[in-house]
Short mmCIF file of C-alpha atoms in Angstrom, two decimals:
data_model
loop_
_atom_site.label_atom_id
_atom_site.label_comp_id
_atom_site.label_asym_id
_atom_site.label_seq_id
_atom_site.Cartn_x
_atom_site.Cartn_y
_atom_site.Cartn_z
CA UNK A 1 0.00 0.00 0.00
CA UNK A 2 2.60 2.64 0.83
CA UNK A 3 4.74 1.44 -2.76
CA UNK A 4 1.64 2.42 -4.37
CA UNK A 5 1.34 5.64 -2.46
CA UNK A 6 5.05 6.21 -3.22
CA UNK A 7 4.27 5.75 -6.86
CA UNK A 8 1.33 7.74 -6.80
CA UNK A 9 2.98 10.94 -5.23
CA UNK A 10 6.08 10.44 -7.67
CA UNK A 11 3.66 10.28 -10.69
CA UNK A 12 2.01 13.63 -9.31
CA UNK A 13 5.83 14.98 -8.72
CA UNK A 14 6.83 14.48 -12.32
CA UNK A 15 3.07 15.75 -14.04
CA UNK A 16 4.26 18.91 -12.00
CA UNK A 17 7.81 18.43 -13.56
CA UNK A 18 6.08 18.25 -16.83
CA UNK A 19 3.74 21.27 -16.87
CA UNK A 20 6.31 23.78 -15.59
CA UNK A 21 8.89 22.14 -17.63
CA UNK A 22 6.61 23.82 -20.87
CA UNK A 23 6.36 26.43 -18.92
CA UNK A 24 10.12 27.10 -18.41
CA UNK A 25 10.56 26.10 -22.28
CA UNK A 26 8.54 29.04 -23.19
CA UNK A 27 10.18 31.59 -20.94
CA UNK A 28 13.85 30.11 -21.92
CA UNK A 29 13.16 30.18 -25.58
CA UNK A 30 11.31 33.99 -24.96
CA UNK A 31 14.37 35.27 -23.09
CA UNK A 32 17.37 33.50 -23.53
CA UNK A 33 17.99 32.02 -26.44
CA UNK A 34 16.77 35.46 -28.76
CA UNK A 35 19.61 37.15 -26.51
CA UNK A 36 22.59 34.48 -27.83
CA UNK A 37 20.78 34.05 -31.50
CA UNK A 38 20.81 37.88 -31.96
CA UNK A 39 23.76 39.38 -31.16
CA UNK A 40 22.85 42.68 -32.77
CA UNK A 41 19.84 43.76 -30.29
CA UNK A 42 20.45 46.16 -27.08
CA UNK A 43 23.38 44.63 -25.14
CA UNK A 44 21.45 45.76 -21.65
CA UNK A 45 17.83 43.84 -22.83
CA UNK A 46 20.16 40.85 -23.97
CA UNK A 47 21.59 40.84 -20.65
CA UNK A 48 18.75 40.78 -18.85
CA UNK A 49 17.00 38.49 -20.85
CA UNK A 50 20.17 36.12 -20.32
CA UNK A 51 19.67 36.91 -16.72
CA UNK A 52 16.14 36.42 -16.64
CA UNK A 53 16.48 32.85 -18.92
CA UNK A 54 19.23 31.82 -16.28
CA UNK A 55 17.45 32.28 -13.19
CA UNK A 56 14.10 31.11 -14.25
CA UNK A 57 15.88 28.04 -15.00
CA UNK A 58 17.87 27.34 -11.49
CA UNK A 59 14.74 28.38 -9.67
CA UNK A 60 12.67 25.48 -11.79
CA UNK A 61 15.26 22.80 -11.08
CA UNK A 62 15.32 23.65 -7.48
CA UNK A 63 11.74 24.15 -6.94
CA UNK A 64 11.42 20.67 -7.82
CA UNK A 65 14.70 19.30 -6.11
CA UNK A 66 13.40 21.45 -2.39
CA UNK A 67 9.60 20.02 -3.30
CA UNK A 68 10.68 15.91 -3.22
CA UNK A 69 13.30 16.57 -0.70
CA UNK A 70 9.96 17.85 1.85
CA UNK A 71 7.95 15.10 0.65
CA UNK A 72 10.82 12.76 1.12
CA UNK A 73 12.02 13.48 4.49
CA UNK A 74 8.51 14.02 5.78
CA UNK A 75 7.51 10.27 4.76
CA UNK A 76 10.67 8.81 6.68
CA UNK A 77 9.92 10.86 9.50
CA UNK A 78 13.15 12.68 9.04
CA UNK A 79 13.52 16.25 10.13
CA UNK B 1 11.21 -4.81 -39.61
CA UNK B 2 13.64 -6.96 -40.60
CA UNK B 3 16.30 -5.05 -39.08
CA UNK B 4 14.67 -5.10 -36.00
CA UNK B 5 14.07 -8.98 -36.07
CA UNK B 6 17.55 -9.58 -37.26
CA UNK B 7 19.01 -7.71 -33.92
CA UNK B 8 16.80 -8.90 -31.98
CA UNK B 9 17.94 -12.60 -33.00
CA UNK B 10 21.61 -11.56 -32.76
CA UNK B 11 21.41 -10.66 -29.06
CA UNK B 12 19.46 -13.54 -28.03
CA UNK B 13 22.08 -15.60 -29.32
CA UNK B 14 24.77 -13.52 -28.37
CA UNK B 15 23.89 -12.90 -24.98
CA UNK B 16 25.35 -16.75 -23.26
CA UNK B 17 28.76 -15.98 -24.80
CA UNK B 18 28.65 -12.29 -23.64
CA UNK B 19 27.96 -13.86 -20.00
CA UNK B 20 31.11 -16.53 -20.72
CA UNK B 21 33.19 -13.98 -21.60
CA UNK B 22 32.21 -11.53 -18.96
CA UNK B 23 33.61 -14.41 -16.67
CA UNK B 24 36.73 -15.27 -18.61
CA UNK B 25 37.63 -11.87 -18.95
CA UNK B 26 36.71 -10.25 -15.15
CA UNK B 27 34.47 -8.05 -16.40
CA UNK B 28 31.71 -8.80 -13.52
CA UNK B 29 29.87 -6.57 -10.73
CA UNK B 30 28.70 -7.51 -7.40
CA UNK B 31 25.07 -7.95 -7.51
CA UNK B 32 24.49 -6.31 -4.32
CA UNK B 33 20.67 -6.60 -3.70
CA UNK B 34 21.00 -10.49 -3.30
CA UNK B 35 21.36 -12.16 0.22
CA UNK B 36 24.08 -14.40 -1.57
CA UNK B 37 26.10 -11.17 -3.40
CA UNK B 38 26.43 -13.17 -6.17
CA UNK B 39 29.20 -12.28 -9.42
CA UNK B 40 27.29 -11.15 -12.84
CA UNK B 41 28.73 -10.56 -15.53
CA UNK B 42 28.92 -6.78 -16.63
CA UNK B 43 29.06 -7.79 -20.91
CA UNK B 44 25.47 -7.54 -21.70
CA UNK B 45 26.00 -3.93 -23.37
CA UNK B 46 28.69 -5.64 -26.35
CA UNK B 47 25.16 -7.75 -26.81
CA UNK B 48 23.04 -4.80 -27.50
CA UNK B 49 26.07 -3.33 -29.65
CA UNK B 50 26.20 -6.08 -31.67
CA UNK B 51 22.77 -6.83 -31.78
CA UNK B 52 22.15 -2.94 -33.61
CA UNK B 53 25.41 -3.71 -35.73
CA UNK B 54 23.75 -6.29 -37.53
CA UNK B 55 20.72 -4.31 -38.00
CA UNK B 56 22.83 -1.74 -39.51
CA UNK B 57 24.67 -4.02 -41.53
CA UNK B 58 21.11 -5.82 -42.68
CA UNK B 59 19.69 -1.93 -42.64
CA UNK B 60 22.95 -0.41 -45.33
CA UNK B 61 22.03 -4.41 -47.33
CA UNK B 62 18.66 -3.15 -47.92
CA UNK B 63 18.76 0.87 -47.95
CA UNK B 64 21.84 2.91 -49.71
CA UNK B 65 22.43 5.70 -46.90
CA UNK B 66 24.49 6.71 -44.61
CA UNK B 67 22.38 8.31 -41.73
CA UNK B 68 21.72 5.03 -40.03
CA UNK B 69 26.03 4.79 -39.49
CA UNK B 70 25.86 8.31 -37.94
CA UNK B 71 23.12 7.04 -35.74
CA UNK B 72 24.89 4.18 -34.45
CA UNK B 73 28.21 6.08 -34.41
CA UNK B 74 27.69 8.41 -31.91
CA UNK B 75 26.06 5.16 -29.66
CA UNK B 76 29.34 3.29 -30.29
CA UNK B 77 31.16 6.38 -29.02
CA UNK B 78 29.45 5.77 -25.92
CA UNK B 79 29.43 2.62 -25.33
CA UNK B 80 33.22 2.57 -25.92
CA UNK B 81 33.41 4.87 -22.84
CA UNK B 82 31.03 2.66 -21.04
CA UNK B 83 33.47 -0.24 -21.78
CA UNK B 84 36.20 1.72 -20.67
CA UNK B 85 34.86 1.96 -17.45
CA UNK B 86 33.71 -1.82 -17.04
CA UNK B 87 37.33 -3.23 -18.06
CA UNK B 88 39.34 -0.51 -15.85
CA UNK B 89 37.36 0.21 -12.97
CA UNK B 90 35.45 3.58 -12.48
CA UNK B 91 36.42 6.65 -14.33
CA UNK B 92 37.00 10.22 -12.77
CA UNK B 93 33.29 11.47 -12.35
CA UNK B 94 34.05 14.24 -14.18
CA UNK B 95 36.37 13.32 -16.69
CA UNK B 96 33.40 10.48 -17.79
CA UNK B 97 30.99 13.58 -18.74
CA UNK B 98 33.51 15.44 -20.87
CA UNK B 99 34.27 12.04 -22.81
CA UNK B 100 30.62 11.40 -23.08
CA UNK B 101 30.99 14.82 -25.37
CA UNK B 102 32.84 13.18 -27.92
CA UNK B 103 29.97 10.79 -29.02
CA UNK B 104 28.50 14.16 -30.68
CA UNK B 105 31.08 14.03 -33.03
CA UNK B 106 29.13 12.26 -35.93
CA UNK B 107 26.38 14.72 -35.96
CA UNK B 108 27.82 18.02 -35.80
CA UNK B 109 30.35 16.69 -38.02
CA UNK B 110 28.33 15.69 -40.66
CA UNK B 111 25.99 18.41 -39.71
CA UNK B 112 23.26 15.67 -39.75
CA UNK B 113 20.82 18.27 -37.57
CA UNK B 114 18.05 20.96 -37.82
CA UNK B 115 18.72 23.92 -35.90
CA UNK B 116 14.96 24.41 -35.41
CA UNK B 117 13.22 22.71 -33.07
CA UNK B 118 9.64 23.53 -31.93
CA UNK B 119 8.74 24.39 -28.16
CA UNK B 120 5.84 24.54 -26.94
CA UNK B 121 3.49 27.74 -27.42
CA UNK B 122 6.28 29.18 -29.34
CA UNK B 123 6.59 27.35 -32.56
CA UNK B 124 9.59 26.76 -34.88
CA UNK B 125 12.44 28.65 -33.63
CA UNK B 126 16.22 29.26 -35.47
CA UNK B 127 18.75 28.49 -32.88
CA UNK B 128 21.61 28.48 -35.42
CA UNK B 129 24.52 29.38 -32.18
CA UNK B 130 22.95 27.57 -29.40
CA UNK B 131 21.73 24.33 -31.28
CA UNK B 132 25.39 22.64 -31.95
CA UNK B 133 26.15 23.18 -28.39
CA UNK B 134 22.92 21.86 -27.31
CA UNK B 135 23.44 18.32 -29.32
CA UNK B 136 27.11 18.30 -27.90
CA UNK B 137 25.70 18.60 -24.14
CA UNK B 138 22.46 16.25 -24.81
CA UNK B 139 24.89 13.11 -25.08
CA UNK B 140 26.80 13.68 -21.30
CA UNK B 141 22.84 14.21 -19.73
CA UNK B 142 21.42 11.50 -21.38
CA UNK B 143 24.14 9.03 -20.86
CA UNK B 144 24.56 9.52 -17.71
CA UNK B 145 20.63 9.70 -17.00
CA UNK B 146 20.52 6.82 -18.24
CA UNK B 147 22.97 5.51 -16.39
CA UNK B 148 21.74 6.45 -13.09
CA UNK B 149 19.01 4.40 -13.11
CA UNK B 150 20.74 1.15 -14.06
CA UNK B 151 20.71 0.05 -10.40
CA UNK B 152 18.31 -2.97 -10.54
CA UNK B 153 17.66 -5.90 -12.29
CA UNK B 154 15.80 -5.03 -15.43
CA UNK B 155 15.37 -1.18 -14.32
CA UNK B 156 17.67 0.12 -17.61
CA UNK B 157 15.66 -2.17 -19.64
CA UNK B 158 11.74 -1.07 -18.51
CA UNK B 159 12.93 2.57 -18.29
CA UNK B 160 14.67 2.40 -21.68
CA UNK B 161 11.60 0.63 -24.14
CA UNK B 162 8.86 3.44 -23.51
CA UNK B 163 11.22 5.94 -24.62
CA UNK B 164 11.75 4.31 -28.08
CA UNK B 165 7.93 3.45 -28.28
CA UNK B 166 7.32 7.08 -27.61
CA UNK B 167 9.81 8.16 -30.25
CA UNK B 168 8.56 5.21 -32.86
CA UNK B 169 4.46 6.11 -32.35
CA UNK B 170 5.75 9.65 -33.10
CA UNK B 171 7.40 8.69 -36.21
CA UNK B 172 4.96 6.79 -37.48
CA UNK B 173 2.39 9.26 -37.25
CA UNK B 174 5.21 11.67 -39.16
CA UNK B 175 5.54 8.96 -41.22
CA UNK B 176 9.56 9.39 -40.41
CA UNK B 177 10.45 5.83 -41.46
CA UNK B 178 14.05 6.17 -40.68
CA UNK B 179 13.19 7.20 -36.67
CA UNK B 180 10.62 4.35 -36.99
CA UNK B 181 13.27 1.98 -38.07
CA UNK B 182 16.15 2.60 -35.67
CA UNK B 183 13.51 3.35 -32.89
CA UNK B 184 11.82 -0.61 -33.39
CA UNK B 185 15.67 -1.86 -33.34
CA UNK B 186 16.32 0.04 -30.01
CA UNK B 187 13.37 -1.68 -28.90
CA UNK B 188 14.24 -5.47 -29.96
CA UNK B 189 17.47 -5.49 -28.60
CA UNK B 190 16.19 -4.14 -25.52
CA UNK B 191 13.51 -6.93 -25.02
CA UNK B 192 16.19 -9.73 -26.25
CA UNK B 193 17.90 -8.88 -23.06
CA UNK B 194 15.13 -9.23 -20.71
CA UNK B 195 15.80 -12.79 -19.93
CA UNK B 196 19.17 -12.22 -19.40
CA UNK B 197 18.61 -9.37 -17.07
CA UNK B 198 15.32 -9.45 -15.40
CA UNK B 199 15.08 -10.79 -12.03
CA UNK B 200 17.62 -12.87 -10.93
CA UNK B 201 20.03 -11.34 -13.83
CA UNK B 202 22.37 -13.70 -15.53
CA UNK B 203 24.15 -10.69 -17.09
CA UNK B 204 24.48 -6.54 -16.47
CA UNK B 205 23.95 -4.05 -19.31
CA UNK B 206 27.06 -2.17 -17.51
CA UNK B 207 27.88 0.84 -18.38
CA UNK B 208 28.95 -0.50 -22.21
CA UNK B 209 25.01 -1.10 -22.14
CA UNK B 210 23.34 2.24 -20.87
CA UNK B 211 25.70 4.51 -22.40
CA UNK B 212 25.39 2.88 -25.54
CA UNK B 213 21.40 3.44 -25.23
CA UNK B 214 21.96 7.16 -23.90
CA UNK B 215 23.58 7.70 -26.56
CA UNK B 216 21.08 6.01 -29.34
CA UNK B 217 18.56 8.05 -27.63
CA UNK B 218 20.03 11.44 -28.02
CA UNK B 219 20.92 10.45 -31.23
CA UNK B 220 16.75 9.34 -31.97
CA UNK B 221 15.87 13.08 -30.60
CA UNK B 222 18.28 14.99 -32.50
CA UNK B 223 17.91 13.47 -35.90
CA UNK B 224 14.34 12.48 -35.15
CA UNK B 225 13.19 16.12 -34.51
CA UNK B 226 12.14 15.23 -31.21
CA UNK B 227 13.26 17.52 -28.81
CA UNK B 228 11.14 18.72 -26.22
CA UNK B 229 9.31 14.89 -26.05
CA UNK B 230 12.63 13.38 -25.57
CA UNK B 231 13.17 15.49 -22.53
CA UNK B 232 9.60 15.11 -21.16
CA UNK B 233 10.28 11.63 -21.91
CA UNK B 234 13.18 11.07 -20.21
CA UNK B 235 12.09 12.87 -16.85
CA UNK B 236 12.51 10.22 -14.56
CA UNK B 237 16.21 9.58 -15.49
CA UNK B 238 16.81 13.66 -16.06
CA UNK B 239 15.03 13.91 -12.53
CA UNK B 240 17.22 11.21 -10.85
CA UNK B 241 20.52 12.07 -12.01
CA UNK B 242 19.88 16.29 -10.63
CA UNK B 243 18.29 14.45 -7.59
CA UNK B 244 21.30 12.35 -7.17
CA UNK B 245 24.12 15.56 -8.31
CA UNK B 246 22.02 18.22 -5.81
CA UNK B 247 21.78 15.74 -3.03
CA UNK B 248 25.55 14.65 -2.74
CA UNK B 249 26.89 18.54 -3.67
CA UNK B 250 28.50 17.98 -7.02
CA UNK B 251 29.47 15.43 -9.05
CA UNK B 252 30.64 12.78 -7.48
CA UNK B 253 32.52 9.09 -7.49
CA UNK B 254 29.88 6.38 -6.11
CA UNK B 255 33.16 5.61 -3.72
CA UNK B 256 32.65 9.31 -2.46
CA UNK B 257 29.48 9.00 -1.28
CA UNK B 258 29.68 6.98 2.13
CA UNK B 259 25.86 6.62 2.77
CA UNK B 260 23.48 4.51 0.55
CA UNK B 261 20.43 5.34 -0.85
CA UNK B 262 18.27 2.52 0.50
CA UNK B 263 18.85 -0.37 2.64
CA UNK B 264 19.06 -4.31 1.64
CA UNK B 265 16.90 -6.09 4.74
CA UNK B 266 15.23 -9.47 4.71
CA UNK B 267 15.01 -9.66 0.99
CA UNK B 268 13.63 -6.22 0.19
CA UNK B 269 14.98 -2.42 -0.30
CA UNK B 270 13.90 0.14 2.07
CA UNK B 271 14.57 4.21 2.15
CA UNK B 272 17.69 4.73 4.48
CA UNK B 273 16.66 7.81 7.02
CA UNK B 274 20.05 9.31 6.39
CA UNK B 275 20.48 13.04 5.55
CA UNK B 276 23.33 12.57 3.61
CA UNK B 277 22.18 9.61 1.67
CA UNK B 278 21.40 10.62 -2.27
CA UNK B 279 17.95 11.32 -3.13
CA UNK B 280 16.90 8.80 -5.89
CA UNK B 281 14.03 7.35 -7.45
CA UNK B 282 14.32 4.19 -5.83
CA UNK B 283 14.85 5.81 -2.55
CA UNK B 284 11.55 8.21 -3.06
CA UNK B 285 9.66 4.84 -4.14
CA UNK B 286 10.44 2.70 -1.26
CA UNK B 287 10.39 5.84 1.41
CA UNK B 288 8.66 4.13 4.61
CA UNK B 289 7.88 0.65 2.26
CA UNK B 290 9.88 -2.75 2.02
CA UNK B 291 9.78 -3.73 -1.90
CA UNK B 292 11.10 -6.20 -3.79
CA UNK B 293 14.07 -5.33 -6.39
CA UNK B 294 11.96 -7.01 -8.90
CA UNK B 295 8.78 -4.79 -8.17
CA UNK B 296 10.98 -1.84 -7.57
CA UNK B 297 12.10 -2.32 -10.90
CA UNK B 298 8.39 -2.31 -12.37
CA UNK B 299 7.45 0.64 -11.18
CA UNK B 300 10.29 2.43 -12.15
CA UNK B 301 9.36 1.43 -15.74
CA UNK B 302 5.95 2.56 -14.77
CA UNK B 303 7.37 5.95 -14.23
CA UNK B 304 8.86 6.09 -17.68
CA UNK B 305 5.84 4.81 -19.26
CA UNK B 306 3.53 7.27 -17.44
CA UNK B 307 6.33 9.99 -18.72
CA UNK B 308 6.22 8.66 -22.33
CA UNK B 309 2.32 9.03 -22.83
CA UNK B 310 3.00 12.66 -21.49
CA UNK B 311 5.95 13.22 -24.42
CA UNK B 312 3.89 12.06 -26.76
CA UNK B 313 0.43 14.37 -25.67
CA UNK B 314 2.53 17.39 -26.13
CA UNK B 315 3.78 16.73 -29.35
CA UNK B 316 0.32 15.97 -30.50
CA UNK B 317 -1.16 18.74 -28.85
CA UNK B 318 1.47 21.40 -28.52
CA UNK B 319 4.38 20.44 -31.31
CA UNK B 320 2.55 18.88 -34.17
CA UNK B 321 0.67 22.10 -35.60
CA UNK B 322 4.19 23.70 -36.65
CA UNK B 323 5.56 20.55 -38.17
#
């Protein structure tokens, strides 16, 4: 019974994985790739769109890294 | 289809002399969730290699070009790391991800790739700059993906096949025979070495065996046009290997990391309570359970399968309208 609670909550972790994952896609290719493909646009707007591209991208991974590392420790009764 | 039939014969056949030679030649791993720790082989990757080189030789027999060889090219690059590793003991941890880097060779090479892939609410884009790097850093991520979750009997195997039926359905519906092709070779040599490997394995894929697929598969997104629903695919290996790198601080040797992820007791794996353990799959599945390596293994594939019907929605539903 728990395995199939186990599976249950990491098939709910990776449909969350999934929908911000096209969300992130979408913001990366909005931001951060036009800023390396077009070298010829403001340097200050390519900066910040490399900056913007970046960081959206590290706060994705460890949104879901920090979010199964709660779920985790609070099923072994670690704290 | 004959291909596919023709490797898949080859590695059933092969496969008893691969597990002789293993022996003969030393090339063996401690099977360490059995009571008895028995010695298995680690050859069964040469038996998937030359399982797909006689569908490429049957494939070239049949067909006149040359972008199946690129294909399996940048697979045999690989897998020759892999090898590496299983004949002279564990690489540097980061020395293995720069090699990996090499099997992209063949492609940009050749420049066998689009630089236009379609994402999601976006559409077609040009990434001319950022595409060759892109194809250079999928093979390191997906081999070693792939080769993070080769820790139980079978699990390589069941995580591996919905990957290539993902990417064959897709072609199909394309109507991308040469995706279809390679994709339904992928798959028989996979299943040829489920008797071999399933619970209690006679023989490991090693990491000849899931570098070699990582490799095929980056290969099956890049020249398949498959981008974004090889990555959505391939979740629960991309998810386990950042899992694994944010948990231990870096990237590290296995011999680095002095706390296991889950426990051996009475016959079945359990979540170790340790902090400093690595956060896996396998460790997220049995947190608080007791389950059998063979189950464990199951549901892992369940995971990929579950990811695979998701690859393929969005491509229907978000990637299809702009091919």
């Amino acid at each position: 019974m728990r395995l199939l609670k186990n599976l249950a909550a990491v098939l709910a972790l990776l449909a969350i994985v999934w929908a911000t994952f096209l969300l992130v896609s979408y913001i990366l290719a909005s931001t951060l790739f036009p800023a390396i493909e077009q070298a010829s646009q403001n340097i200050f707007a390519s900066i910040l769109r490399v900056i913007v591209g970046l960081a959206t991208f590290t706060a994705w991974v460890l949104a879901w890294y920090t979010l199964t590392k709660i779920w985790l420790y609070k099923v072994l009764g670690v704290d | 289809m004959l291909e596919a039939l023709a490797s898949f014969l080859t590695v059933i056949a092969v496969t008893p002399l691969m597990i002789k030679l293993g022996r003969r030649v030393g090339i063996v791993g401690v099977d360490v969730h059995k009571s008895s720790k028995p010695v298995i082989p680690k050859t069964g990757g040469l038996a998937l290699i030359l399982g797909s080189l006689i569908a490429l030789l049957v494939h070239m027999l049949l067909n006149h070009d040359s972008l199946p060889l690129i294909f399996l090219s940048t697979g045999l690059i690989a897998g020759f790391i892999g090898f590496l590793e299983d004949f002279r003991g564990e690489m540097n941890p980061k020395l293995k991800p720069t090699l990996l880097l090499l099997a992209s060779i063949p492609i940009l090479v050749t420049g066998s790739y689009i630089p236009r892939p379609v994402i999601p609410f976006i559409g077609r884009t040009r990434l001319y700059k950022i595409y060759p790097i892109l194809v250079a850093l999928a093979y390191p991520v997906t081999c070693n993906a792939v080769n993070s979750v080769d820790v139980l009997n079978g699990s390589m195997i069941y995580t591996s096949i919905p990957f290539f039926a993902m990417s064959s359905i897709i072609a199909y519906y394309r109507g991308n025979s040469f995706i279809l092709t390679m994709s339904l070779i992928c798959i028989s040599i996979l299943v040829a070495l489920i008797p071999y490997n399933k619970y209690p394995a006679k023989i490991f894929p090693g990491n000849s065996g899931s570098l070699f697929i990582g490799g095929l598969m980056a290969s099956t997104a890049i020249l398949g046009r498959i981008e974004v629903a090889a990555i959505i695919a391939l979740l629960p290996q991309i998810m386990n290997e950042m899992h694994v790198i944010f948990s231990i601080g870096g990237i590290k040797s296995a011999k680095q990391v002095k706390s296991r992820p889950v426990k051996f007791v009475d016959g079945f794996l359990t979540a170790s309570k340790d902090r400093s353990a690595p956060i896996t799959l396998v460790r997220l599945l049995s947190a608080g359970a007791k389950v059998s390596e063979k189950n464990m293994a199951y549901m892992m594939g369940v995971l990929a399968a579950f990811t695979s019907v998701l690859a393929i929605l969005t491509d229907l539903l978000l990637v299809e309208a702009w091919i």
